[in-house]
Structures are given as structure tokens and as C-alpha cells.
Amino acid sequence: MKIQPFTVSPNLPAPLKALEEIAHNIWMSWNYDAVTLFTRLDYDAWMGSEQNPVRTLGMVSQERLEELAADDSYVSAVHRVHERLQAYQRGETWYRGSRTDVVAYFSMEYGLEISLPIYSGGLGVLSGDHMKTSSDLGLPLVGVGLLYRQGYFKQYLNPDGYQQESYPENDWYNMPVRRCEHNNGDPVRITVDIAGEAVAVQVWEVRIGRTSLYLLDTNLDENGEELKNITATLYGGDKENRIRQEILLGIGGIRALRALGINPAVAHMNEGHSAFLGIERIRELVAGQGLSRHEAIQALWPTNVFTTHTPVPAGNERFGIDLIEKYFTSITAGTGFTWEEFLELGRENPNDNQEPFCMTVLALKLSAYSNGVSELHGAISREMWKSIWPGLNTDEIPIGSITNGVHSRTFLSPELQELLDRYFGPRFYDEPENLELWDRIDRISDEELWRTHERRKDRLVAFTRKRLRKQLQSRGISSSQLAYADEVLQPNILTLCFARRFATYKRATLLFRKPERLKRLLTNPDMPVQIIFAGKAHPHDVGGKNLIKEIVHFSMQPEVRNRLVFLENYDLNIAKYLVSGGDVWLNTPRRPMEASGTSGMKAALNGVLNCSILDGWWAEAYTPDRGWAIGSGEEYSDEEMQDEIESTLLYDLLEREIVPMFYGRGPDGLPREWIRKMKESIRGVGKEFSSHRMITEYAEKFYLPALSNYRSFSRNGCEKARTLTEYLNRVRREWHSIAIESIRAEDGRSLRVGDKLTVHARVALGSLTTDDVNVELVHGTISNTGGLQDPETVPMKCNGAADAGDGEYGGAERGSAAGMDFQARITCTRAGRQGFAVRVVPKHPDLAHNRLPALVRWS
């Protein structure tokens, strides 16, 4: 039987036509007045559609549509919201430059809204916030991802509390996406060769304010079942399906943008999943500009950006050599790469034939701009990947950090957003990049802020009871046993929230190490505590699933079951209730395994106080005025000892500080000290951890320089890439001939603070010249292990040919008269045992930076 498809759209009366445009733009997700249009339209349909505006329009009866089309109040509201959307799209923005060339942002997942389930957790929500904020700032940025037929799994618990997974099919024709079509109505399609099979791909668009996200879909009749399944599930399948997804995302993503007429001048890889895009961009230049593969790398290297999110080596995508060999031809066809050259791009040690191929290493080697997602994570990443740059001090490894942020309007509760709009003024909406406005939080009285928070807690308790009843019913609990679901939690009780992915390193059960002590906290008659847990474990993570089961079993004990709840199927909807309605946001990762963490930022924006290990973002955000730190940033080799110490610290914090402060009320019934912390949390996190701060950092540090590099390297048939490649080839051939022959200091070995030290180095450059290299003096305090702590680098000036009779410093061998004399003069600013060394690094005006693998020569 062959089914002939056709598409049916809602028949909206003329006065309501704008609802379709509003429903198909994710802008509505951070504009509550747009959401209320759909709740007013039909609240039951809105909830039944899982808050999907497009599906809601299709569920509402024609009679109801006609009724509201005749309601001048509703029609006026529709027009008001539509005008606001149009004003947003055409309004002035922070970025006012050219939009001819774009930044293409690639991510495996996007957490934009509950109605678009193509995300699993924090990485996806960050990608969604990245897109929303780029729209706010007017950046010329588009997103690229995959359209998952089933998305990430839905979680439910069996009667024993063990996680189960279901994979419902997504109905894309009733979601806020549209298939991309040519002017003649034909769908935009591309093909990607994957291990010799031509995979047909169609492209869908998600509108996000001023910008777009393009999603690739292989679920087409032309493809066999295996090929259709490439875009079946997020992070689903085996290693083979993963490499297929990553070929599709990277190579297919670039081709899709070309088919849409979009020029990806700069590519931003959010994690290493999309790193094959670098190979596709090389292929384009080899085929289109006649460049060699080496010249193409130099042309694209200063236009690639890479962000790593994984602070442990095991979390980075690696493929076995047998799998890479199977897909090698389809990945590299048309580039000229040899097998050995390609493997070198994905290996830390190119000489290790047993090392698997790592997508993170590929991304790092193809990108001039790389970063971790917090200051601590940047430092960890430099340590993790330093072997790629032998000879560089760890601090000089070219991996910086841009700490994550969150899109405030998405995660501020409607009640608090209305309050802030009223007191911060219209610029709070019109100029989201104006972070100084958060200082106006002191304009809000303690009473008004606390009453707003109490309303949010009421909503959270009502929501939790409703969700709990529903999930207990699905487990087959009898009606007579369901009564407690209507009594669980109380709005006036101190509420802790713990919601995140249930990986074992996040230690969701740290509070359960001393069950009796926890029970005393929960059941204290004068100052009780209640806790809400939520989160999914990866389908194959048995350890994570057992943590959920342990929590559920504990919550079933009669004396605590009204005080502790686990909510199933954690998603953006649940998150919004928790980050706004809780009192304390609990985070207990095993430091330093939390790269950043953004859920705590969302809570802090709402005045929910963080109590967290000093890991990720909290290591730089914590002050005693904003919340609490569990420990002082210690790291342990004994995990059992760490858990014991830090669980005790957490109990002590709760019993001695957090609980008494929450219940410490004045004559007016207000917890004044608690409210003071709430205000400081809102102020500090709103200013420092906003995604608008994050994206302006990306723009100023990476995007704008990379766009400039693209324009520069594209001129005259990529002439700069050719000359730079010629330079690097010459430098690499001659690097062995560089010798730092002798070093001497003019001013002796015993100095005082404030004295000057002049250092000379005789350096033989072989056939290279002083225009080809920089000679640098690196100095600092000598550590107990013999290295330099916090070294400073000073360029050395060439004085011409060295005198063969110059003395030496430190026992260096006397060199030949052919050496050049280099000099630097430094001031002694620190007492103690100091030291210096001399090195040579490349120098060329067209290098984005000169920290290149294997090109550093030390004394």
C-alpha cells in the first residue's frame, strides 16, 4: 500500500492569522504575553499539546477560533504581541556590522523550548540560549543541528523506582519547525556520502527571533532503514551510528547551508561532534580555489572556533581506527589527505599508532580559537590537552575560557520578570546587553520580592502535587493510596531542589549518606526541610539509575514521604518551576568534573540561593553574600573520603546556617538576611553570568576577529593562505637548525626587588631570519619542582651578530660566531628564588597566534 501524503493547516480567521507566525517563532518562549495568547485560546489544548503552540492551533475547534476572532479584547492582544515581534525583528541591536557572511554554530542538541524535544540536558540548553542571545544581539549567526525523529527519551519509573525509557515519535508537521523549500516549492535537499552510500538529507528551519536554526533529517523514503535511523535518536545507537551522525552534522551541515545560499564564513563547533565540518571546508577550498590541503588548513584555521565542555578524557568522543578506516574515504574525498595525515589530525601523539581518533583533538588542531566553559574548566582543558603543544608552558596552551551564561528572559519566572520590568525600566527589555541595569534590584522592597517568591512557591507545590499524582497513577498505585500526593510539600517550608543529569559524579545521593541525620532535617517540627529531585540517567548508565532508585525508595518511607519527591521526565518545563520556586539550589559534583553547570545560574537569577561544591561556574561566582560553598575547593584522590567529608560539610551548612537563616524572621515575618542574599544573587548573577555577557565575549574574542580573518584570507584567491603555508613549510624544514647557543646575564646573580636584570642570548637561526621568529625571555618564580610559576614573557631585541667572545651564563656551551645576539631587560618585582629561560617561536603577521604544535625551541 502506498500512502499519498498531504498537509492540513489550521484555518485561522483573518483577525487571528498572526498567531501562526507567532507560533512558529521560538521568540514566544521568552515573551510571556505571547504564551498567554495560547493559554487564553484554549488552556486544555495548550496543556494537552505539551505547551506546543503549533499543535495547539490544530487542536482548537473552528467554533472557538471564530468566537475569539470576534472578541476585540483577544484580537487586540494578538495584534499587540505581533507588533512587538515585528518591532523586535527590525529593531536596532548591539551588533551593527555586515550580515553578508555568517557564523555557523554547530551543536548536536538544542534546548530551545519544551515543544521542540531535540535536547538531553545542559549542553542543549546552553546551545538554545546561545541562539536566543545571538538573536537579541543581532549577530549574523545561524545554528546547525539534527532533526531527531524520536529526540531524547522520555523517562518513567517502574513500581520499584527504576528508570525506564520510551521513545515517542515526533510529529514535525505539528511543531514549530518548517521544511525548507526552494522558490518553486521543492524541498531543499542535499546528499552526503557515508561509507559509500549516498544519504539523502532534507533541511528544516526553526525561527528564533531574528535568526534561524537549520536541522538535518534523513528520515526519507529514498534512504534505507539504517540510513533513516541516523537521525532517529539523540545520542542513540552504537559507535557506528555516532560517527554517521557526526559526519552528517559536520559535512552535511556545511552543504546544507550552501544549498540555502548561506555562506558559513566562520564555523563554531560546540563540542567535538561536528569537527568533520573542518574537513568539508578544506574540501571546498581545494575544489573551488585550487588550494592544497595544507593551504586550505591555513585559510580556515583562523576562522574556526571550538568550545569544549568535557573536563575528563573519557568524555571526549573517540573512534577506533578500524571505524575511521571504514569512513575515511567518504570523509576526506577530494581533499588530498593521506591516511597518515588524517590520523595525525585526530591524535594527541601522531607517532602512536595505537591511539584512537579523537574528535576533540581534530577540533583543537583545526581551530585557532578554543575555549572551556568556565575559568576552572579552561585550566583543566589546558592541562588535559597540553601534549598537543609540546614545549609550551601549560598556561600558554591556546585554550582560553568563556564562562557560560543563561538567557535571563527564558528562565525568569513570569512573576519576577514583571517585577523587574516595572523597576528596571523599558531598557531591561530593549537593551538586554546593558548589564548594569541589574544594580536596580535594590529599588524593589524586601516585602515585594518576598511576596513574589511566595507566589512562586505556591505554584511549585501545586505543580509538584499534580505531577506526582499523575506519575503514581501511571505506576498503578491505587486511588486510596494517592491521597498523600495532594498533601506532599508545603509552601511555607524551606525547599531544596536538586535537578540535573543523574551521572554518578554529580552525587545526587550525597545527602543520603547519613539517613537518620537527613530524616531529622526533614521532620524537624519547628524548622522542617523538604526536597524535590528530578533528572534523567543515560539509558546505559546503571549507576545513575540506581541513584534514582535509592532516592525513590527513601521517599516511600512513611515519616518522610510528604517531605521528599522525585519528579519524572525532567525537562525545560519542570526546570522552570524548580529554578523559580525553590529556596536553595543544591549541586554536589565531584570537583573538578563539572565543566560549568548552568542550572544554578537560572536559579540564582530568580533569587534561589545556591549551595554547591566550588566547581564549574560556582568556583568563580561564589561569595558569602550569594549563597553557600560546600568546602573550599579541595580535590581528593580518595573518593570515599571526599564523599564522607563533603556530606558532613553539607549537613553542617544546612543545620547551622541555611535552615536557621530561612526561619529567622523579624516581627514583620520576613527573613531579612535571606532576602538580602536573594537580592545579591539576582544582581551578581544577572550581571556576570548572563548569556548576553557570554555572547558578547564570544563576539569580541572570537567571532569578529574570525570574520575579519575570513575576509582577509579570502582575498586574491586566498593569497595569504598560500604565503602563510609557504612560510610554515619553510620554518618546519629549518626548525631543527635553530640553536640557543649561550645565555648570559649582565647584572650578576644576587639582586634586590626593583633592580634591573639584562639578559643576552646568542641564537643561531640557520637559514631563517629575525623576521621569521620571535626570541622571548620567559621569567618567574622557580617552583619546588623546578618549573616557573606564573611566568611572564618578554620579547628580546636583536642587536645583530653576536661577538664570539661573549661570556656564558648557566654553563651553556659556546656557540659559533654565526649566532645573533638578542637582549631583554626586566625588573625584579618579586623576592625569592627567581629564574628565566629563553625560547624561540614562529613569527608571521598572518598567524592568529603563534602557539603552534611542535614549533617552540627552548634554551
PDB file of C-alpha atoms in Angstrom, residues 294-549:
ATOM      1  CA  HIS A 294      47.838  22.424   3.684  1.00  0.00           C
ATOM      2  CA  GLU A 295      46.999  25.831   2.242  1.00  0.00           C
ATOM      3  CA  ALA A 296      43.302  25.212   2.882  1.00  0.00           C
ATOM      4  CA  ILE A 297      44.031  24.447   6.538  1.00  0.00           C
ATOM      5  CA  GLN A 298      45.834  27.770   6.910  1.00  0.00           C
ATOM      6  CA  ALA A 299      42.938  29.603   5.239  1.00  0.00           C
ATOM      7  CA  LEU A 300      40.342  28.052   7.552  1.00  0.00           C
ATOM      8  CA  TRP A 301      42.254  27.671  10.819  1.00  0.00           C
ATOM      9  CA  PRO A 302      41.776  31.366  11.782  1.00  0.00           C
ATOM     10  CA  THR A 303      38.028  31.117  11.010  1.00  0.00           C
ATOM     11  CA  ASN A 304      37.224  28.075  13.157  1.00  0.00           C
ATOM     12  CA  VAL A 305      36.065  28.281  16.784  1.00  0.00           C
ATOM     13  CA  PHE A 306      35.853  25.315  19.157  1.00  0.00           C
ATOM     14  CA  THR A 307      34.241  25.048  22.582  1.00  0.00           C
ATOM     15  CA  THR A 308      34.920  22.002  24.741  1.00  0.00           C
ATOM     16  CA  HIS A 309      32.537  21.068  27.565  1.00  0.00           C
ATOM     17  CA  THR A 310      34.119  17.883  28.895  1.00  0.00           C
ATOM     18  CA  PRO A 311      36.595  18.024  31.802  1.00  0.00           C
ATOM     19  CA  VAL A 312      37.535  14.320  31.760  1.00  0.00           C
ATOM     20  CA  PRO A 313      39.415  12.497  28.970  1.00  0.00           C
ATOM     21  CA  ALA A 314      36.895   9.642  28.837  1.00  0.00           C
ATOM     22  CA  GLY A 315      34.080  12.063  27.995  1.00  0.00           C
ATOM     23  CA  ASN A 316      35.590  13.063  24.656  1.00  0.00           C
ATOM     24  CA  GLU A 317      34.432  11.270  21.524  1.00  0.00           C
ATOM     25  CA  ARG A 318      36.986   8.726  20.278  1.00  0.00           C
ATOM     26  CA  PHE A 319      36.645   6.284  17.403  1.00  0.00           C
ATOM     27  CA  GLY A 320      38.654   3.127  16.826  1.00  0.00           C
ATOM     28  CA  ILE A 321      40.990   3.111  13.845  1.00  0.00           C
ATOM     29  CA  ASP A 322      39.005   0.320  12.164  1.00  0.00           C
ATOM     30  CA  LEU A 323      35.884   2.503  12.214  1.00  0.00           C
ATOM     31  CA  ILE A 324      37.764   5.562  10.973  1.00  0.00           C
ATOM     32  CA  GLU A 325      39.255   3.458   8.171  1.00  0.00           C
ATOM     33  CA  LYS A 326      35.760   2.407   7.058  1.00  0.00           C
ATOM     34  CA  TYR A 327      34.624   6.040   6.738  1.00  0.00           C
ATOM     35  CA  PHE A 328      37.961   7.619   5.757  1.00  0.00           C
ATOM     36  CA  THR A 329      37.264   7.853   2.039  1.00  0.00           C
ATOM     37  CA  SER A 330      33.832   9.445   2.393  1.00  0.00           C
ATOM     38  CA  ILE A 331      35.144  11.939   4.960  1.00  0.00           C
ATOM     39  CA  THR A 332      38.258  13.034   3.067  1.00  0.00           C
ATOM     40  CA  ALA A 333      37.331  12.539  -0.622  1.00  0.00           C
ATOM     41  CA  GLY A 334      38.529  15.480  -2.680  1.00  0.00           C
ATOM     42  CA  THR A 335      40.890  16.871  -0.038  1.00  0.00           C
ATOM     43  CA  GLY A 336      44.109  15.027  -0.890  1.00  0.00           C
ATOM     44  CA  PHE A 337      44.724  13.879   2.701  1.00  0.00           C
ATOM     45  CA  THR A 338      46.724  10.697   3.034  1.00  0.00           C
ATOM     46  CA  TRP A 339      45.644   8.122   5.607  1.00  0.00           C
ATOM     47  CA  GLU A 340      48.586   9.010   7.862  1.00  0.00           C
ATOM     48  CA  GLU A 341      47.974  12.761   7.638  1.00  0.00           C
ATOM     49  CA  PHE A 342      44.317  12.376   8.534  1.00  0.00           C
ATOM     50  CA  LEU A 343      45.066  10.178  11.553  1.00  0.00           C
ATOM     51  CA  GLU A 344      47.594  12.747  12.778  1.00  0.00           C
ATOM     52  CA  LEU A 345      44.840  15.374  12.880  1.00  0.00           C
ATOM     53  CA  GLY A 346      42.898  13.280  15.410  1.00  0.00           C
ATOM     54  CA  ARG A 347      45.753  12.135  17.645  1.00  0.00           C
ATOM     55  CA  GLU A 348      47.500  13.808  20.551  1.00  0.00           C
ATOM     56  CA  ASN A 349      50.643  11.842  19.743  1.00  0.00           C
ATOM     57  CA  PRO A 350      50.918  11.446  15.960  1.00  0.00           C
ATOM     58  CA  ASN A 351      53.573   8.756  16.417  1.00  0.00           C
ATOM     59  CA  ASP A 352      51.337   6.447  18.479  1.00  0.00           C
ATOM     60  CA  ASN A 353      49.806   4.011  16.008  1.00  0.00           C
ATOM     61  CA  GLN A 354      47.541   2.563  18.703  1.00  0.00           C
ATOM     62  CA  GLU A 355      45.905   5.854  19.698  1.00  0.00           C
ATOM     63  CA  PRO A 356      42.250   6.117  18.608  1.00  0.00           C
ATOM     64  CA  PHE A 357      40.922   9.055  16.613  1.00  0.00           C
ATOM     65  CA  CYS A 358      39.620  11.835  18.874  1.00  0.00           C
ATOM     66  CA  MET A 359      37.084  14.396  17.660  1.00  0.00           C
ATOM     67  CA  THR A 360      38.197  16.909  20.304  1.00  0.00           C
ATOM     68  CA  VAL A 361      41.797  16.719  19.069  1.00  0.00           C
ATOM     69  CA  LEU A 362      40.613  17.211  15.470  1.00  0.00           C
ATOM     70  CA  ALA A 363      38.629  20.298  16.516  1.00  0.00           C
ATOM     71  CA  LEU A 364      41.537  21.721  18.516  1.00  0.00           C
ATOM     72  CA  LYS A 365      44.004  21.276  15.667  1.00  0.00           C
ATOM     73  CA  LEU A 366      41.701  22.863  13.089  1.00  0.00           C
ATOM     74  CA  SER A 367      40.689  25.870  15.252  1.00  0.00           C
ATOM     75  CA  ALA A 368      42.661  28.994  16.060  1.00  0.00           C
ATOM     76  CA  TYR A 369      40.134  29.890  18.776  1.00  0.00           C
ATOM     77  CA  SER A 370      39.341  27.346  21.503  1.00  0.00           C
ATOM     78  CA  ASN A 371      37.841  27.639  24.967  1.00  0.00           C
ATOM     79  CA  GLY A 372      36.498  25.887  28.004  1.00  0.00           C
ATOM     80  CA  VAL A 373      33.252  26.985  29.632  1.00  0.00           C
ATOM     81  CA  SER A 374      34.472  28.319  32.980  1.00  0.00           C
ATOM     82  CA  GLU A 375      37.765  29.616  34.323  1.00  0.00           C
ATOM     83  CA  LEU A 376      38.398  26.346  36.150  1.00  0.00           C
ATOM     84  CA  HIS A 377      37.420  24.285  33.121  1.00  0.00           C
ATOM     85  CA  GLY A 378      39.742  26.329  30.910  1.00  0.00           C
ATOM     86  CA  ALA A 379      42.652  25.498  33.226  1.00  0.00           C
ATOM     87  CA  ILE A 380      41.673  21.806  33.294  1.00  0.00           C
ATOM     88  CA  SER A 381      41.408  21.735  29.493  1.00  0.00           C
ATOM     89  CA  ARG A 382      44.871  23.233  29.070  1.00  0.00           C
ATOM     90  CA  GLU A 383      46.244  20.539  31.353  1.00  0.00           C
ATOM     91  CA  MET A 384      44.281  17.784  29.569  1.00  0.00           C
ATOM     92  CA  TRP A 385      45.421  18.676  26.061  1.00  0.00           C
ATOM     93  CA  LYS A 386      48.922  20.097  26.640  1.00  0.00           C
ATOM     94  CA  SER A 387      50.584  17.148  24.910  1.00  0.00           C
ATOM     95  CA  ILE A 388      49.323  18.535  21.566  1.00  0.00           C
ATOM     96  CA  TRP A 389      51.652  21.537  22.124  1.00  0.00           C
ATOM     97  CA  PRO A 390      54.915  20.057  23.476  1.00  0.00           C
ATOM     98  CA  GLY A 391      57.293  22.680  24.790  1.00  0.00           C
ATOM     99  CA  LEU A 392      54.678  25.227  25.847  1.00  0.00           C
ATOM    100  CA  ASN A 393      54.011  26.084  29.471  1.00  0.00           C
ATOM    101  CA  THR A 394      50.573  24.819  30.459  1.00  0.00           C
ATOM    102  CA  ASP A 395      49.291  28.372  30.977  1.00  0.00           C
ATOM    103  CA  GLU A 396      50.201  29.172  27.378  1.00  0.00           C
ATOM    104  CA  ILE A 397      48.255  26.334  25.766  1.00  0.00           C
ATOM    105  CA  PRO A 398      45.897  28.140  23.344  1.00  0.00           C
ATOM    106  CA  ILE A 399      42.665  27.124  25.075  1.00  0.00           C
ATOM    107  CA  GLY A 400      41.030  30.044  26.831  1.00  0.00           C
ATOM    108  CA  SER A 401      37.785  30.223  28.762  1.00  0.00           C
ATOM    109  CA  ILE A 402      34.442  31.907  28.332  1.00  0.00           C
ATOM    110  CA  THR A 403      32.195  31.097  31.244  1.00  0.00           C
ATOM    111  CA  ASN A 404      28.699  30.014  30.296  1.00  0.00           C
ATOM    112  CA  GLY A 405      25.691  32.208  30.914  1.00  0.00           C
ATOM    113  CA  VAL A 406      21.915  31.853  30.735  1.00  0.00           C
ATOM    114  CA  HIS A 407      19.219  33.676  28.779  1.00  0.00           C
ATOM    115  CA  SER A 408      17.514  35.543  31.595  1.00  0.00           C
ATOM    116  CA  ARG A 409      14.093  36.127  29.991  1.00  0.00           C
ATOM    117  CA  THR A 410      13.729  32.424  29.277  1.00  0.00           C
ATOM    118  CA  PHE A 411      14.270  31.390  32.889  1.00  0.00           C
ATOM    119  CA  LEU A 412      12.976  34.293  34.966  1.00  0.00           C
ATOM    120  CA  SER A 413       9.577  33.394  36.363  1.00  0.00           C
ATOM    121  CA  PRO A 414       6.717  35.488  34.915  1.00  0.00           C
ATOM    122  CA  GLU A 415       6.088  36.991  38.351  1.00  0.00           C
ATOM    123  CA  LEU A 416       9.687  38.136  38.840  1.00  0.00           C
ATOM    124  CA  GLN A 417      10.039  39.234  35.231  1.00  0.00           C
ATOM    125  CA  GLU A 418       7.022  41.523  35.635  1.00  0.00           C
ATOM    126  CA  LEU A 419       8.538  42.923  38.837  1.00  0.00           C
ATOM    127  CA  LEU A 420      11.940  43.562  37.233  1.00  0.00           C
ATOM    128  CA  ASP A 421      10.390  45.153  34.145  1.00  0.00           C
ATOM    129  CA  ARG A 422       8.495  47.531  36.406  1.00  0.00           C
ATOM    130  CA  TYR A 423      11.513  48.600  38.469  1.00  0.00           C
ATOM    131  CA  PHE A 424      14.345  48.263  35.929  1.00  0.00           C
ATOM    132  CA  GLY A 425      12.529  50.216  33.207  1.00  0.00           C
ATOM    133  CA  PRO A 426      11.957  49.619  29.462  1.00  0.00           C
ATOM    134  CA  ARG A 427      15.661  49.327  28.719  1.00  0.00           C
ATOM    135  CA  PHE A 428      15.671  45.998  30.550  1.00  0.00           C
ATOM    136  CA  TYR A 429      13.736  44.577  27.597  1.00  0.00           C
ATOM    137  CA  ASP A 430      15.132  46.750  24.813  1.00  0.00           C
ATOM    138  CA  GLU A 431      18.816  46.557  25.825  1.00  0.00           C
ATOM    139  CA  PRO A 432      19.446  43.093  27.285  1.00  0.00           C
ATOM    140  CA  GLU A 433      23.186  43.639  26.895  1.00  0.00           C
ATOM    141  CA  ASN A 434      23.008  46.562  29.380  1.00  0.00           C
ATOM    142  CA  LEU A 435      24.001  44.509  32.406  1.00  0.00           C
ATOM    143  CA  GLU A 436      24.321  47.499  34.746  1.00  0.00           C
ATOM    144  CA  LEU A 437      20.524  47.552  34.988  1.00  0.00           C
ATOM    145  CA  TRP A 438      20.707  44.590  37.390  1.00  0.00           C
ATOM    146  CA  ASP A 439      22.029  47.003  40.018  1.00  0.00           C
ATOM    147  CA  ARG A 440      18.490  48.377  40.234  1.00  0.00           C
ATOM    148  CA  ILE A 441      17.415  45.320  42.237  1.00  0.00           C
ATOM    149  CA  ASP A 442      17.697  47.465  45.382  1.00  0.00           C
ATOM    150  CA  ARG A 443      14.742  49.521  44.154  1.00  0.00           C
ATOM    151  CA  ILE A 444      12.489  46.567  44.993  1.00  0.00           C
ATOM    152  CA  SER A 445      11.393  46.397  48.605  1.00  0.00           C
ATOM    153  CA  ASP A 446      12.051  43.279  50.662  1.00  0.00           C
ATOM    154  CA  GLU A 447       8.308  42.809  51.137  1.00  0.00           C
ATOM    155  CA  GLU A 448       7.536  42.869  47.422  1.00  0.00           C
ATOM    156  CA  LEU A 449      10.324  40.490  46.483  1.00  0.00           C
ATOM    157  CA  TRP A 450       9.376  38.017  49.210  1.00  0.00           C
ATOM    158  CA  ARG A 451       5.669  38.058  48.329  1.00  0.00           C
ATOM    159  CA  THR A 452       6.617  37.387  44.711  1.00  0.00           C
ATOM    160  CA  HIS A 453       8.737  34.453  45.832  1.00  0.00           C
ATOM    161  CA  GLU A 454       5.923  33.079  47.964  1.00  0.00           C
ATOM    162  CA  ARG A 455       3.592  33.080  44.953  1.00  0.00           C
ATOM    163  CA  ARG A 456       6.191  31.121  43.004  1.00  0.00           C
ATOM    164  CA  LYS A 457       6.487  28.561  45.784  1.00  0.00           C
ATOM    165  CA  ASP A 458       2.722  28.141  45.784  1.00  0.00           C
ATOM    166  CA  ARG A 459       2.885  27.393  42.049  1.00  0.00           C
ATOM    167  CA  LEU A 460       5.740  24.929  42.529  1.00  0.00           C
ATOM    168  CA  VAL A 461       3.906  22.995  45.253  1.00  0.00           C
ATOM    169  CA  ALA A 462       0.694  22.818  43.215  1.00  0.00           C
ATOM    170  CA  PHE A 463       2.627  21.715  40.125  1.00  0.00           C
ATOM    171  CA  THR A 464       4.569  19.063  42.060  1.00  0.00           C
ATOM    172  CA  ARG A 465       1.425  17.573  43.599  1.00  0.00           C
ATOM    173  CA  LYS A 466      -0.244  17.344  40.200  1.00  0.00           C
ATOM    174  CA  ARG A 467       2.810  15.725  38.568  1.00  0.00           C
ATOM    175  CA  LEU A 468       3.290  13.327  41.458  1.00  0.00           C
ATOM    176  CA  ARG A 469      -0.334  12.160  41.303  1.00  0.00           C
ATOM    177  CA  LYS A 470      -0.015  11.567  37.571  1.00  0.00           C
ATOM    178  CA  GLN A 471       3.196   9.559  37.855  1.00  0.00           C
ATOM    179  CA  LEU A 472       1.877   7.467  40.760  1.00  0.00           C
ATOM    180  CA  GLN A 473      -1.228   6.645  38.764  1.00  0.00           C
ATOM    181  CA  SER A 474       0.924   5.503  35.854  1.00  0.00           C
ATOM    182  CA  ARG A 475       2.733   3.120  38.233  1.00  0.00           C
ATOM    183  CA  GLY A 476      -0.568   1.522  39.192  1.00  0.00           C
ATOM    184  CA  ILE A 477      -0.926   2.993  42.685  1.00  0.00           C
ATOM    185  CA  SER A 478      -4.490   2.599  43.911  1.00  0.00           C
ATOM    186  CA  SER A 479      -6.763   5.610  44.353  1.00  0.00           C
ATOM    187  CA  SER A 480      -6.862   5.132  48.117  1.00  0.00           C
ATOM    188  CA  GLN A 481      -3.058   5.380  48.244  1.00  0.00           C
ATOM    189  CA  LEU A 482      -2.942   8.520  46.104  1.00  0.00           C
ATOM    190  CA  ALA A 483      -4.278  10.816  48.800  1.00  0.00           C
ATOM    191  CA  TYR A 484      -0.818  11.746  50.036  1.00  0.00           C
ATOM    192  CA  ALA A 485       0.070  13.191  46.607  1.00  0.00           C
ATOM    193  CA  ASP A 486      -2.337  16.055  47.410  1.00  0.00           C
ATOM    194  CA  GLU A 487      -0.594  16.710  50.719  1.00  0.00           C
ATOM    195  CA  VAL A 488       3.062  16.402  49.748  1.00  0.00           C
ATOM    196  CA  LEU A 489       5.189  19.536  50.355  1.00  0.00           C
ATOM    197  CA  GLN A 490       4.074  22.802  51.929  1.00  0.00           C
ATOM    198  CA  PRO A 491       4.689  26.323  50.567  1.00  0.00           C
ATOM    199  CA  ASN A 492       5.983  27.679  53.868  1.00  0.00           C
ATOM    200  CA  ILE A 493       8.716  25.054  54.337  1.00  0.00           C
ATOM    201  CA  LEU A 494      12.360  25.510  53.296  1.00  0.00           C
ATOM    202  CA  THR A 495      12.597  23.811  49.892  1.00  0.00           C
ATOM    203  CA  LEU A 496      15.777  22.370  48.417  1.00  0.00           C
ATOM    204  CA  CYS A 497      15.903  21.444  44.721  1.00  0.00           C
ATOM    205  CA  PHE A 498      18.305  19.057  43.036  1.00  0.00           C
ATOM    206  CA  ALA A 499      17.734  18.635  39.299  1.00  0.00           C
ATOM    207  CA  ARG A 500      20.297  17.546  36.722  1.00  0.00           C
ATOM    208  CA  ARG A 501      21.543  14.595  34.734  1.00  0.00           C
ATOM    209  CA  PHE A 502      21.929  11.593  37.029  1.00  0.00           C
ATOM    210  CA  ALA A 503      25.569  10.790  36.392  1.00  0.00           C
ATOM    211  CA  THR A 504      27.378   9.231  39.343  1.00  0.00           C
ATOM    212  CA  TYR A 505      29.955  12.047  39.572  1.00  0.00           C
ATOM    213  CA  LYS A 506      27.143  14.532  40.287  1.00  0.00           C
ATOM    214  CA  ARG A 507      26.491  12.614  43.551  1.00  0.00           C
ATOM    215  CA  ALA A 508      22.734  13.102  43.821  1.00  0.00           C
ATOM    216  CA  THR A 509      22.659  10.981  46.961  1.00  0.00           C
ATOM    217  CA  LEU A 510      25.392  12.783  48.911  1.00  0.00           C
ATOM    218  CA  LEU A 511      22.684  13.864  51.365  1.00  0.00           C
ATOM    219  CA  PHE A 512      21.695  10.236  51.949  1.00  0.00           C
ATOM    220  CA  ARG A 513      24.979   9.071  53.486  1.00  0.00           C
ATOM    221  CA  LYS A 514      23.565   9.659  56.962  1.00  0.00           C
ATOM    222  CA  PRO A 515      19.870   8.767  56.615  1.00  0.00           C
ATOM    223  CA  GLU A 516      18.936   9.484  60.210  1.00  0.00           C
ATOM    224  CA  ARG A 517      20.509  12.916  60.119  1.00  0.00           C
ATOM    225  CA  LEU A 518      18.609  13.654  56.903  1.00  0.00           C
ATOM    226  CA  LYS A 519      15.350  12.464  58.464  1.00  0.00           C
ATOM    227  CA  ARG A 520      15.865  14.829  61.379  1.00  0.00           C
ATOM    228  CA  LEU A 521      16.217  17.712  58.933  1.00  0.00           C
ATOM    229  CA  LEU A 522      13.090  16.716  57.028  1.00  0.00           C
ATOM    230  CA  THR A 523      10.907  16.116  60.088  1.00  0.00           C
ATOM    231  CA  ASN A 524      12.067  18.887  62.417  1.00  0.00           C
ATOM    232  CA  PRO A 525       8.749  20.146  63.883  1.00  0.00           C
ATOM    233  CA  ASP A 526       9.925  23.765  64.157  1.00  0.00           C
ATOM    234  CA  MET A 527      12.204  24.167  61.134  1.00  0.00           C
ATOM    235  CA  PRO A 528      11.441  21.410  58.614  1.00  0.00           C
ATOM    236  CA  VAL A 529      13.080  20.925  55.219  1.00  0.00           C
ATOM    237  CA  GLN A 530      11.638  19.457  52.022  1.00  0.00           C
ATOM    238  CA  ILE A 531      13.470  18.346  48.870  1.00  0.00           C
ATOM    239  CA  ILE A 532      12.491  17.947  45.226  1.00  0.00           C
ATOM    240  CA  PHE A 533      14.660  15.777  42.956  1.00  0.00           C
ATOM    241  CA  ALA A 534      14.468  15.468  39.173  1.00  0.00           C
ATOM    242  CA  GLY A 535      16.763  14.217  36.444  1.00  0.00           C
ATOM    243  CA  LYS A 536      17.427  11.513  33.896  1.00  0.00           C
ATOM    244  CA  ALA A 537      20.191   8.931  33.817  1.00  0.00           C
ATOM    245  CA  HIS A 538      21.637   7.911  30.462  1.00  0.00           C
ATOM    246  CA  PRO A 539      19.841   4.748  29.273  1.00  0.00           C
ATOM    247  CA  HIS A 540      23.067   2.719  29.660  1.00  0.00           C
ATOM    248  CA  ASP A 541      24.151   4.266  32.982  1.00  0.00           C
ATOM    249  CA  VAL A 542      23.185   1.642  35.554  1.00  0.00           C
ATOM    250  CA  GLY A 543      24.936   3.560  38.328  1.00  0.00           C
ATOM    251  CA  GLY A 544      22.886   6.672  37.621  1.00  0.00           C
ATOM    252  CA  LYS A 545      19.664   4.655  37.530  1.00  0.00           C
ATOM    253  CA  ASN A 546      20.478   3.123  40.888  1.00  0.00           C
ATOM    254  CA  LEU A 547      20.872   6.613  42.394  1.00  0.00           C
ATOM    255  CA  ILE A 548      17.325   7.442  41.267  1.00  0.00           C
ATOM    256  CA  LYS A 549      16.043   4.174  42.704  1.00  0.00           C
TER     257      LYS A 549
END
